[in-house]
Amino acid sequence: MMRYFIEKDIENILDISFETLQKLSGKTILITGAGGFLGRYMIESLKQLNLRIDKPVYIIALDNYVTSLKT
């Protein structure tokens, strides 16, 4: 159920900002804090963007997990 809401959020993000985001086509993006809430949304949004554009956005994702919970 949670995954459904995340997918809908990402669809809305892309629908609202597609014109701006497509300018990233062919670019490389560095996302720090990639394991966190916002980082994951950014990565997933860019992955979905790549399905809609001709030249993919290359994603470099970094996280040192310093602030993550130990499980």
Coordinates of N, CA and C in Angstrom, one line a residue:
M1 N 0.8 -1.2 0.0 CA 0.0 0.0 0.0 C 0.9 1.3 0.0
M2 N 1.9 1.3 0.8 CA 2.8 2.4 0.9 C 3.5 2.7 -0.5
R3 N 3.9 1.6 -1.1 CA 4.5 1.7 -2.4 C 3.6 2.5 -3.4
Y4 N 2.3 2.2 -3.4 CA 1.3 2.8 -4.2 C 1.4 4.4 -4.1
F5 N 1.4 4.8 -2.8 CA 1.5 6.3 -2.6 C 2.8 6.9 -3.1
I6 N 3.9 6.2 -2.9 CA 5.1 6.7 -3.4 C 5.1 6.8 -4.9
E7 N 4.6 5.8 -5.6 CA 4.5 5.8 -7.0 C 3.6 7.0 -7.5
K8 N 2.5 7.2 -6.8 CA 1.6 8.3 -7.2 C 2.3 9.6 -7.0
D9 N 3.0 9.8 -5.9 CA 3.8 11.0 -5.6 C 4.8 11.3 -6.7
I10 N 5.5 10.3 -7.1 CA 6.5 10.5 -8.2 C 5.9 10.8 -9.5
E11 N 4.7 10.2 -9.8 CA 4.0 10.5 -11.0 C 3.6 12.0 -11.0
N12 N 3.1 12.5 -9.8 CA 2.7 13.9 -9.7 C 3.9 14.8 -9.8
I13 N 5.0 14.4 -9.2 CA 6.3 15.2 -9.3 C 6.6 15.4 -10.8
L14 N 6.6 14.3 -11.5 CA 7.0 14.4 -12.9 C 6.0 15.1 -13.8
D15 N 4.7 14.9 -13.5 CA 3.7 15.6 -14.3 C 3.8 17.1 -14.1
I16 N 4.1 17.6 -12.9 CA 4.2 19.0 -12.5 C 5.4 19.6 -13.1
S17 N 6.5 18.9 -13.0 CA 7.8 19.5 -13.3 C 8.6 18.9 -14.5
F18 N 7.8 18.2 -15.4 CA 8.5 17.5 -16.5 C 9.2 18.5 -17.4
E19 N 8.7 19.6 -17.7 CA 9.3 20.5 -18.6 C 10.7 21.0 -18.1
T20 N 10.7 21.2 -16.8 CA 12.0 21.6 -16.2 C 13.0 20.4 -16.1
L21 N 12.5 19.3 -15.6 CA 13.3 18.1 -15.4 C 13.9 17.6 -16.7
Q22 N 13.2 17.7 -17.8 CA 13.7 17.2 -19.1 C 15.0 17.9 -19.5
K23 N 15.3 19.1 -19.0 CA 16.5 19.8 -19.2 C 17.7 19.1 -18.7
L24 N 17.5 18.1 -17.8 CA 18.6 17.3 -17.2 C 19.0 16.2 -18.2
S25 N 18.3 16.0 -19.3 CA 18.5 14.9 -20.2 C 20.0 14.9 -20.6
G26 N 20.6 13.7 -20.5 CA 22.0 13.6 -20.8 C 23.0 14.1 -19.8
K27 N 22.5 14.6 -18.7 CA 23.4 15.2 -17.7 C 23.7 14.1 -16.6
T28 N 24.7 14.3 -15.8 CA 25.1 13.5 -14.7 C 24.7 14.2 -13.4
I29 N 24.0 13.6 -12.5 CA 23.5 14.2 -11.3 C 24.1 13.5 -10.1
L30 N 24.7 14.2 -9.2 CA 25.2 13.6 -7.9 C 24.2 13.9 -6.8
I31 N 23.7 12.8 -6.2 CA 22.8 12.9 -5.1 C 23.5 12.4 -3.8
T32 N 23.7 13.3 -2.9 CA 24.2 13.0 -1.6 C 23.1 12.7 -0.6
G33 N 23.3 11.9 0.3 CA 22.2 11.5 1.2 C 21.2 10.6 0.5
A34 N 21.7 9.8 -0.4 CA 20.9 9.0 -1.3 C 20.0 7.9 -0.5
G35 N 20.5 7.5 0.6 CA 19.7 6.5 1.4 C 18.6 7.1 2.2
G36 N 18.5 8.4 2.3 CA 17.5 9.1 3.1 C 16.2 9.3 2.3
F37 N 15.2 9.8 3.0 CA 13.9 10.0 2.5 C 13.9 10.8 1.2
L38 N 14.5 12.0 1.2 CA 14.5 12.9 0.0 C 15.4 12.3 -1.1
G39 N 16.6 11.8 -0.7 CA 17.4 11.2 -1.7 C 16.8 10.0 -2.4
R40 N 16.0 9.2 -1.7 CA 15.3 8.1 -2.4 C 14.3 8.6 -3.4
Y41 N 13.5 9.6 -2.9 CA 12.5 10.2 -3.8 C 13.2 10.8 -5.1
M42 N 14.3 11.5 -4.9 CA 15.0 12.1 -6.0 C 15.5 11.0 -7.0
I43 N 16.1 10.0 -6.5 CA 16.6 8.9 -7.3 C 15.4 8.2 -8.1
E44 N 14.4 7.9 -7.4 CA 13.2 7.2 -8.0 C 12.6 8.2 -9.0
S45 N 12.5 9.5 -8.7 CA 11.9 10.4 -9.7 C 12.8 10.5 -11.0
L46 N 14.1 10.5 -10.8 CA 15.0 10.5 -12.0 C 14.9 9.2 -12.8
K47 N 14.8 8.1 -12.1 CA 14.6 6.8 -12.8 C 13.4 6.8 -13.6
Q48 N 12.3 7.3 -13.1 CA 11.0 7.4 -13.8 C 11.1 8.4 -15.0
L49 N 11.8 9.5 -14.7 CA 12.1 10.5 -15.8 C 12.8 9.9 -17.0
N50 N 13.8 9.0 -16.7 CA 14.5 8.3 -17.7 C 13.6 7.5 -18.6
L51 N 12.5 7.0 -18.1 CA 11.6 6.3 -19.0 C 10.8 7.2 -19.9
R52 N 10.8 8.5 -19.7 CA 10.1 9.4 -20.5 C 10.9 10.2 -21.5
I53 N 12.2 10.2 -21.3 CA 13.1 11.0 -22.2 C 14.0 10.2 -23.0
D54 N 14.6 10.8 -24.1 CA 15.4 10.1 -25.0 C 16.8 9.8 -24.4
K55 N 17.5 10.8 -23.9 CA 18.8 10.7 -23.3 C 18.7 10.6 -21.8
P56 N 19.2 9.5 -21.2 CA 19.0 9.3 -19.8 C 19.8 10.3 -18.9
V57 N 19.3 10.5 -17.7 CA 20.0 11.3 -16.7 C 20.8 10.2 -16.0
Y58 N 22.1 10.5 -15.9 CA 23.0 9.6 -15.2 C 23.0 9.9 -13.7
I59 N 22.9 9.0 -12.9 CA 22.7 9.2 -11.4 C 23.9 8.6 -10.7
I60 N 24.6 9.5 -9.9 CA 25.6 9.0 -8.9 C 25.0 9.3 -7.6
A61 N 24.8 8.2 -6.8 CA 24.2 8.3 -5.5 C 25.2 8.0 -4.4
L62 N 25.3 8.8 -3.4 CA 26.2 8.7 -2.3 C 25.5 8.8 -1.0
D63 N 25.9 8.0 0.0 CA 25.4 8.1 1.4 C 26.4 7.4 2.3
N64 N 26.8 8.1 3.4 CA 27.7 7.5 4.3 C 27.0 6.8 5.5
Y65 N 25.7 6.9 5.5 CA 24.8 6.3 6.5 C 25.2 6.7 8.0
V66 N 25.9 7.8 8.2 CA 26.3 8.2 9.5 C 25.1 8.4 10.4
T67 N 24.0 9.0 9.9 CA 22.9 9.3 10.7 C 21.8 8.2 10.7
S68 N 22.1 7.1 10.0 CA 21.0 6.1 9.9 C 20.9 5.2 11.2
L69 N 19.8 4.6 11.3 CA 19.6 3.8 12.5 C 20.4 2.5 12.3
K70 N 20.9 2.0 13.4 CA 21.6 0.7 13.4 C 20.6 -0.4 13.6
T71 N 20.5 -1.3 12.6 CA 19.5 -2.4 12.8 C 20.2 -3.7 12.7

